[in-house]
N, CA, C and O of each residue as an XYZ file, in Angstrom:
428
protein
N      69.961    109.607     95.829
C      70.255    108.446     95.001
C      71.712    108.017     95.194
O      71.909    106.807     95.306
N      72.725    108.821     95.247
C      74.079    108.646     95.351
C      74.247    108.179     96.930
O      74.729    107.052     97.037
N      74.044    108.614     97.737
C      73.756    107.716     98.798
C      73.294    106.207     99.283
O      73.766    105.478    100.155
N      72.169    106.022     98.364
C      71.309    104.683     98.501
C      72.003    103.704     97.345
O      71.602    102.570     97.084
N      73.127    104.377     96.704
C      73.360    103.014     95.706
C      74.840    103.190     96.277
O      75.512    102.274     95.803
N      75.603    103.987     97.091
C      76.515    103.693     97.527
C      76.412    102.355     98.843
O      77.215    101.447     99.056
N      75.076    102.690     99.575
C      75.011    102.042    100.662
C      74.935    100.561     99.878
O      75.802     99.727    100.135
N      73.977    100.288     99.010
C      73.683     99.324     98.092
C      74.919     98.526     97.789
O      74.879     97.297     97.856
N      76.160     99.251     97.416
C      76.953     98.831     97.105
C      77.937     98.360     98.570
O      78.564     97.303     98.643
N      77.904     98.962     99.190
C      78.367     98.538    100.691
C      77.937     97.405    101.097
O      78.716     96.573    101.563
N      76.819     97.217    101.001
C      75.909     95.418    101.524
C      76.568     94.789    100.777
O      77.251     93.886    101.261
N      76.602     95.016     99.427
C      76.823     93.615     98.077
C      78.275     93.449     98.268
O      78.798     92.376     97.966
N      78.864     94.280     98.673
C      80.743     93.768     98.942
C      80.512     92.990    100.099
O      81.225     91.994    100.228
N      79.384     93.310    101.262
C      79.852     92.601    102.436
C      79.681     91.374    102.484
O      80.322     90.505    103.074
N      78.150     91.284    101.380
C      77.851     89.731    101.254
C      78.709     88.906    100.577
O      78.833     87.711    100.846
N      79.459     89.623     99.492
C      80.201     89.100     98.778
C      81.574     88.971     99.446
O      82.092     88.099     98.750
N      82.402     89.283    100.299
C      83.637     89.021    101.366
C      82.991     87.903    102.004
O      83.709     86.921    102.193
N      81.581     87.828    102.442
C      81.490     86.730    103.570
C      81.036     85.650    102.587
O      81.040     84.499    103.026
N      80.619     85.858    101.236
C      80.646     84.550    100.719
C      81.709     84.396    100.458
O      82.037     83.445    101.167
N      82.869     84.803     99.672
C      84.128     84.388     99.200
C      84.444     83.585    100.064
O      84.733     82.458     99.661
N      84.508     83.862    101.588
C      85.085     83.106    102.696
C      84.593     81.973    102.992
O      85.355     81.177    103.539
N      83.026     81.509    102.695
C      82.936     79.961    102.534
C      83.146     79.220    101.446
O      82.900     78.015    101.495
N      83.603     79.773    100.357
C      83.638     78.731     99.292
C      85.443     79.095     98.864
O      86.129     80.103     99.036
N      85.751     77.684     98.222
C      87.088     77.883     97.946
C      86.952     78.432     96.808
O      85.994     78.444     96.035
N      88.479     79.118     96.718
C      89.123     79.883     95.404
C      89.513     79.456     94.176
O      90.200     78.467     94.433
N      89.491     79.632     92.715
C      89.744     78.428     91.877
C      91.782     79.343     92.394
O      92.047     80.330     93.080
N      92.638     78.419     91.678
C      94.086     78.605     91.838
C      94.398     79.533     90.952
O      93.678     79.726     89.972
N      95.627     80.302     91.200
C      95.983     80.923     90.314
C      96.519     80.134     89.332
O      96.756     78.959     89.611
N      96.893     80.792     87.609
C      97.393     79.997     86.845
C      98.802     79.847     86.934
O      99.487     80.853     87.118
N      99.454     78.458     86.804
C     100.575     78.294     87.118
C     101.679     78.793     86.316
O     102.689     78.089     86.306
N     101.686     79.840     85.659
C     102.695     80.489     84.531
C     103.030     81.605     85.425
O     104.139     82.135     85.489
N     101.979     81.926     86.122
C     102.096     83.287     87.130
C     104.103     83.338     87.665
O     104.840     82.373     87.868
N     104.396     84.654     87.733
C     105.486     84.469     88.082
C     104.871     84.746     90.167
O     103.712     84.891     90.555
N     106.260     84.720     91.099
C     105.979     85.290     92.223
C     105.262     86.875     92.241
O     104.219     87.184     92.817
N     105.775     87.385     91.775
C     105.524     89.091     91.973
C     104.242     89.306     91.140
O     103.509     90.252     91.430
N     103.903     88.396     90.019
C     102.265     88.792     90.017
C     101.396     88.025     90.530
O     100.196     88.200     90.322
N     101.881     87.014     91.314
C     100.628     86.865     92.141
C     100.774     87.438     93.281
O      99.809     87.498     94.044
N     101.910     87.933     93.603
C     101.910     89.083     94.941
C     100.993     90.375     94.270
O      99.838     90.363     94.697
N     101.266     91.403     93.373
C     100.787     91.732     92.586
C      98.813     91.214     92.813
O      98.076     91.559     93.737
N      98.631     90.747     92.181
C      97.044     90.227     92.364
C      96.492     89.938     93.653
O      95.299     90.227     93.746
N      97.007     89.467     94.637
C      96.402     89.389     96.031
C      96.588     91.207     96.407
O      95.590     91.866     96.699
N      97.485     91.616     96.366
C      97.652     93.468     96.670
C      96.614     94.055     96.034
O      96.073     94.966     96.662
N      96.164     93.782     94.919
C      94.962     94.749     94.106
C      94.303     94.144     94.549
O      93.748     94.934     95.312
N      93.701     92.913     94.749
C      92.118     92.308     94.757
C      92.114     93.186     96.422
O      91.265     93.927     96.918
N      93.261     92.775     96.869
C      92.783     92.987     98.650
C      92.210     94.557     98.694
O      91.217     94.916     99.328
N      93.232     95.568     97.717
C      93.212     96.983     97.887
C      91.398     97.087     97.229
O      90.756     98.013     97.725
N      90.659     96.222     96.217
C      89.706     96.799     95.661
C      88.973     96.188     96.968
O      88.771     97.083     97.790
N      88.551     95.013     97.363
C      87.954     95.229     98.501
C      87.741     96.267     99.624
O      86.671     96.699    100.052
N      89.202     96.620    100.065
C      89.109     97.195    101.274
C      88.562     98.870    100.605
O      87.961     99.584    101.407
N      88.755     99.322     99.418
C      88.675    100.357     99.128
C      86.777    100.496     98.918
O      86.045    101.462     99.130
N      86.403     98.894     98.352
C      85.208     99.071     98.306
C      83.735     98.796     99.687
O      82.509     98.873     99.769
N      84.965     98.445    100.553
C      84.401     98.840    101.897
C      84.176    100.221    102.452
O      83.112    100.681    102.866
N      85.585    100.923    102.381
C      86.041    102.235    103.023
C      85.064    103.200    102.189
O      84.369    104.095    102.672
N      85.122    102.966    101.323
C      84.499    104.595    100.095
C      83.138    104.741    100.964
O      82.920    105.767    101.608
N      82.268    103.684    100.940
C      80.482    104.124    101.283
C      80.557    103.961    102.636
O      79.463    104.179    103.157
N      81.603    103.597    103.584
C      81.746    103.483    104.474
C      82.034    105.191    105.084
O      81.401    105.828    105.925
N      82.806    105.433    104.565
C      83.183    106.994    105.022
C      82.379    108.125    104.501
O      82.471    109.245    105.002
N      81.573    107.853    103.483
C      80.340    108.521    102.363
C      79.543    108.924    103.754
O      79.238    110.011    104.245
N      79.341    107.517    104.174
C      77.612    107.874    105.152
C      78.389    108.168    106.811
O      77.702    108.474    107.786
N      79.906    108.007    106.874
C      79.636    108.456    107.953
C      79.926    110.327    108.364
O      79.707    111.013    109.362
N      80.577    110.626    106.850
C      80.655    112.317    106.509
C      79.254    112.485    106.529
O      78.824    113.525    107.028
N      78.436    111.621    106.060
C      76.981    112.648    105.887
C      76.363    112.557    106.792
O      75.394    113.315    106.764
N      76.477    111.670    108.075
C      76.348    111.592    109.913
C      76.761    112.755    110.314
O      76.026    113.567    110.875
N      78.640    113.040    109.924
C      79.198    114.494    111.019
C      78.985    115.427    110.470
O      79.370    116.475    110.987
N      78.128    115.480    108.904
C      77.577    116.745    108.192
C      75.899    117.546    109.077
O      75.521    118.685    109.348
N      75.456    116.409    109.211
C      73.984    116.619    110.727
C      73.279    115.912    109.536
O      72.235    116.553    109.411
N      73.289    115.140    108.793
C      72.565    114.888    107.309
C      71.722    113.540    107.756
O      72.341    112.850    108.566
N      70.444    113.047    107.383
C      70.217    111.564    107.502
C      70.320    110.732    106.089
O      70.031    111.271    105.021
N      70.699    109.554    106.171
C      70.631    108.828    105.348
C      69.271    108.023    105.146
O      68.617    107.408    105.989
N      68.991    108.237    103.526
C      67.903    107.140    103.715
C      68.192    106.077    102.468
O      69.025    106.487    101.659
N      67.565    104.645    102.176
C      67.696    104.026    101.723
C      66.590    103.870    100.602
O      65.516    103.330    100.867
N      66.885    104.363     99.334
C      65.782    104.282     98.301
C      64.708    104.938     99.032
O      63.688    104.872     98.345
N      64.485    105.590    100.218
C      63.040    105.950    100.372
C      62.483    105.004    101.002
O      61.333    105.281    101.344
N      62.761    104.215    101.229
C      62.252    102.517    101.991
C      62.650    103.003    103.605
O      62.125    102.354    104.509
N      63.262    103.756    103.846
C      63.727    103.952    105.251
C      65.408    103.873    105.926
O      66.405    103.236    105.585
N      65.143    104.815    106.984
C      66.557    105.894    107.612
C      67.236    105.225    107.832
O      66.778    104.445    108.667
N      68.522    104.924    107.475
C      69.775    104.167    108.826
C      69.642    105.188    109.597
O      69.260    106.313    109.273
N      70.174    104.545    111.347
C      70.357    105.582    112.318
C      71.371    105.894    112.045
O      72.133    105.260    111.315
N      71.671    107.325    112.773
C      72.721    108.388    113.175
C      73.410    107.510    114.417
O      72.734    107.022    115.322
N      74.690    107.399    114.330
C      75.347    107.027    115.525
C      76.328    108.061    115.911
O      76.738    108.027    117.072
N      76.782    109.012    115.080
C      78.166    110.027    115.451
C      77.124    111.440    115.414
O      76.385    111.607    114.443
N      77.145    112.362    116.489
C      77.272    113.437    116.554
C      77.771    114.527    115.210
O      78.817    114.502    114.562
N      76.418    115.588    115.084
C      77.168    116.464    113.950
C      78.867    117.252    114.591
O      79.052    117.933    115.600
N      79.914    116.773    113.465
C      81.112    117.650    114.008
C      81.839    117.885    112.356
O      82.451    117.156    111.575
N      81.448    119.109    112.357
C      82.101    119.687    111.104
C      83.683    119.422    110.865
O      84.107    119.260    109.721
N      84.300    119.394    111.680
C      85.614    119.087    111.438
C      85.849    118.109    111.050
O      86.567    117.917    110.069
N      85.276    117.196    111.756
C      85.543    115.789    111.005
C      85.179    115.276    109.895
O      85.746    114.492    109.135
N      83.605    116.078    109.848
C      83.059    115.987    107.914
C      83.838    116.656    107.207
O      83.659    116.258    106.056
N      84.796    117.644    107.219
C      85.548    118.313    106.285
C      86.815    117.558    105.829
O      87.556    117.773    104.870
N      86.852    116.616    106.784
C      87.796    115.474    106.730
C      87.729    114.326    106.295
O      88.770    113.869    105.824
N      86.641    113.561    106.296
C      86.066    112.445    105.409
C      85.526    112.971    104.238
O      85.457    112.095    103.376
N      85.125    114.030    103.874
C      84.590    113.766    102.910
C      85.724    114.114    101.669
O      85.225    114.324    100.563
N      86.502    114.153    101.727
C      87.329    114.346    101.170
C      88.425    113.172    100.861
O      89.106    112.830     99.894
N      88.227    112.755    102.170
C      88.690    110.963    101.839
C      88.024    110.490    101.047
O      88.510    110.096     99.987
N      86.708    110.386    101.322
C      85.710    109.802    100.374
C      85.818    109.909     98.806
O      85.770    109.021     97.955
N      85.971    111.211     98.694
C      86.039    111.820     96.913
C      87.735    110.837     96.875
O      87.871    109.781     96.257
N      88.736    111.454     97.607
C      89.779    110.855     96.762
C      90.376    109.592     96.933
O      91.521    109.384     96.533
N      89.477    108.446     97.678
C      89.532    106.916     97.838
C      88.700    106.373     96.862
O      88.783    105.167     96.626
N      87.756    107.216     96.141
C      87.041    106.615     95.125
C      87.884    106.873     94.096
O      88.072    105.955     93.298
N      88.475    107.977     93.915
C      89.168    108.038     92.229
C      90.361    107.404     92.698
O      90.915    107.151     91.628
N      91.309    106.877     93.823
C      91.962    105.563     94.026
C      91.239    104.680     93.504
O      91.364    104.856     92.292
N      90.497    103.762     93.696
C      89.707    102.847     93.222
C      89.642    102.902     92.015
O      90.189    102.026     91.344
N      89.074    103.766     91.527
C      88.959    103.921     89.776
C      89.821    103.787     89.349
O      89.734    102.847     88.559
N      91.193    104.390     89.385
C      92.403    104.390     89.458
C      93.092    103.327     89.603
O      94.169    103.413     89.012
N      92.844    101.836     90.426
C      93.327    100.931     90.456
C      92.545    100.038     89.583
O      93.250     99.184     89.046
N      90.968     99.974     89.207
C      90.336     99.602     88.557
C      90.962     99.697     86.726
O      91.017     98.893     85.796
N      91.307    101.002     86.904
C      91.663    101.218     85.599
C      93.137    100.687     85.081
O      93.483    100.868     83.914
């Protein structure tokens, strides 16, 4: 389950980056000083990219773990990386502590 709603959540950011990009943005409000709307483009960009990276590195630790992914039970993504323990001992650990980043910036 933690797998299939991470992946879940991986699609819905992607659709949602490639819609943002055809439709315009409403403006920021004009009281904003400089540094919080620097400020606000830095977090929005960091929750994106973070909400790319997290299920992104999830399924590819559970690739160099020898693990398959499946989707709700509906069926497998392929394996593209070779099992290599070293490198799963290494993402997955990104994984755990890029998500409590996220939360962390969320919060």
């Amino acid at each position: 389950l933690h797998k299939s709603i991470g992946l879940l959540v991986l699609f819905l950011v992607a659709f949602r980056f490639a819609w943002n990009r055809l439709r315009e943005r409403p403006p920021l409000p004009a009281t904003q000083t400089p540094a919080e709307r620097l400020a606000v483009r830095v977090a929005h960009g960091s929750l994106y990219a973070l909400m790319l990276l997290v299920p992104l590195l999830g399924w590819t630790a559970s690739m160099t773990y020898g693990a398959k992914t499946r989707f709700f039970g509906l069926f497998e993504l392929p394996v593209w990386l070779q099992k290599d323990l070293d490198w799963a001992n290494l993402l997955q650990p990104a994984h755990i502590w890029l998500a409590w980043a996220m939360l962390a910036l969320v919060g």
